[in-house]
Phi, psi and omega in degrees: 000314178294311192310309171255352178096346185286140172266112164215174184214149172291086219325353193258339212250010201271326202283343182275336162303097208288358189281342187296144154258101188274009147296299200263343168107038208185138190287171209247115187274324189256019138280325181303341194254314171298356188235027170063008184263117204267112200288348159303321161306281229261160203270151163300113166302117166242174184297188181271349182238034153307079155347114166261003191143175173239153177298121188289193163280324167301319195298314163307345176272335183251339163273329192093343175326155145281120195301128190078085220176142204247126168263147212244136151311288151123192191208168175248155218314337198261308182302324184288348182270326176279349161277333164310307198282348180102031188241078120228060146275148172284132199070003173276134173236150192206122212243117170240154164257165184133186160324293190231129179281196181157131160267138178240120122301096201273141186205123173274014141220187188256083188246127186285148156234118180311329145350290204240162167247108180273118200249167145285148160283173175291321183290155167280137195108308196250167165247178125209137191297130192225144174250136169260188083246098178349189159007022177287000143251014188278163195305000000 
């Protein structure tokens, strides 16, 4: 938002909204209208390699970016590590460490666990079922 003036949000990341449909990628308009939430408040979803717009002058000015510069939707962090590590195919799988561990399960639908979190991936197509553990290694 700051960078470009849009209020937008990423496909990957649509799943912490409970108003998202992680089927079609899209806010669920008649759940929104049953839990009262004016679906006009939420941001336009875009893919994840979705030009959303460019950096303005202001934003440049106060970053230093150079104004029109093409911003990217961008993905969220357990996705981008899991395309880093190579996983986006349906069945590939990928194991991380650190402050917080986790497995990403690449999958070519969208099947939920109560459990576990189920995204969209960054790749176009796929979801993934992701397992967390906070804090596993911290001190």
């Amino acid at each position: 938002m700051k960078l470009t003036g849009a209020f937008t949000q990423d496909l990957s990341q649509g799943y912490g909204v409970q108003a998202f449909n992680i089927n079609t990628g899209r806010w669920d308009d008649a759940l929104c209208d049953e839990i009262g939430l004016d679906r006009a408040k939420l941001p336009e979803i875009f893919p994840c390699q979705a030009v959303i717009g460019e950096v303005t002058a202001e934003a440049a000015a106060a970053t230093g970016l150079i104004a029109g510069t093409p911003v990217v939707a961008g993905g969220l962090d357990a996705c981008c590590g899991t395309l880093g590590a190579g996983v986006f195919k349906a069945g590939q799988t990928q194991e991380q460490g650190g402050m917080a561990g986790g497995m990403s399960i690449c999958l070519n639908k969208a099947l939920a666990h109560p459990k576990l979190i189920l995204s969209f991936h960054v790749v176009p197509g796929v979801w993934l079922l992701q397992g967390a553990l906070p804090a596993g290694a911290a001190p």
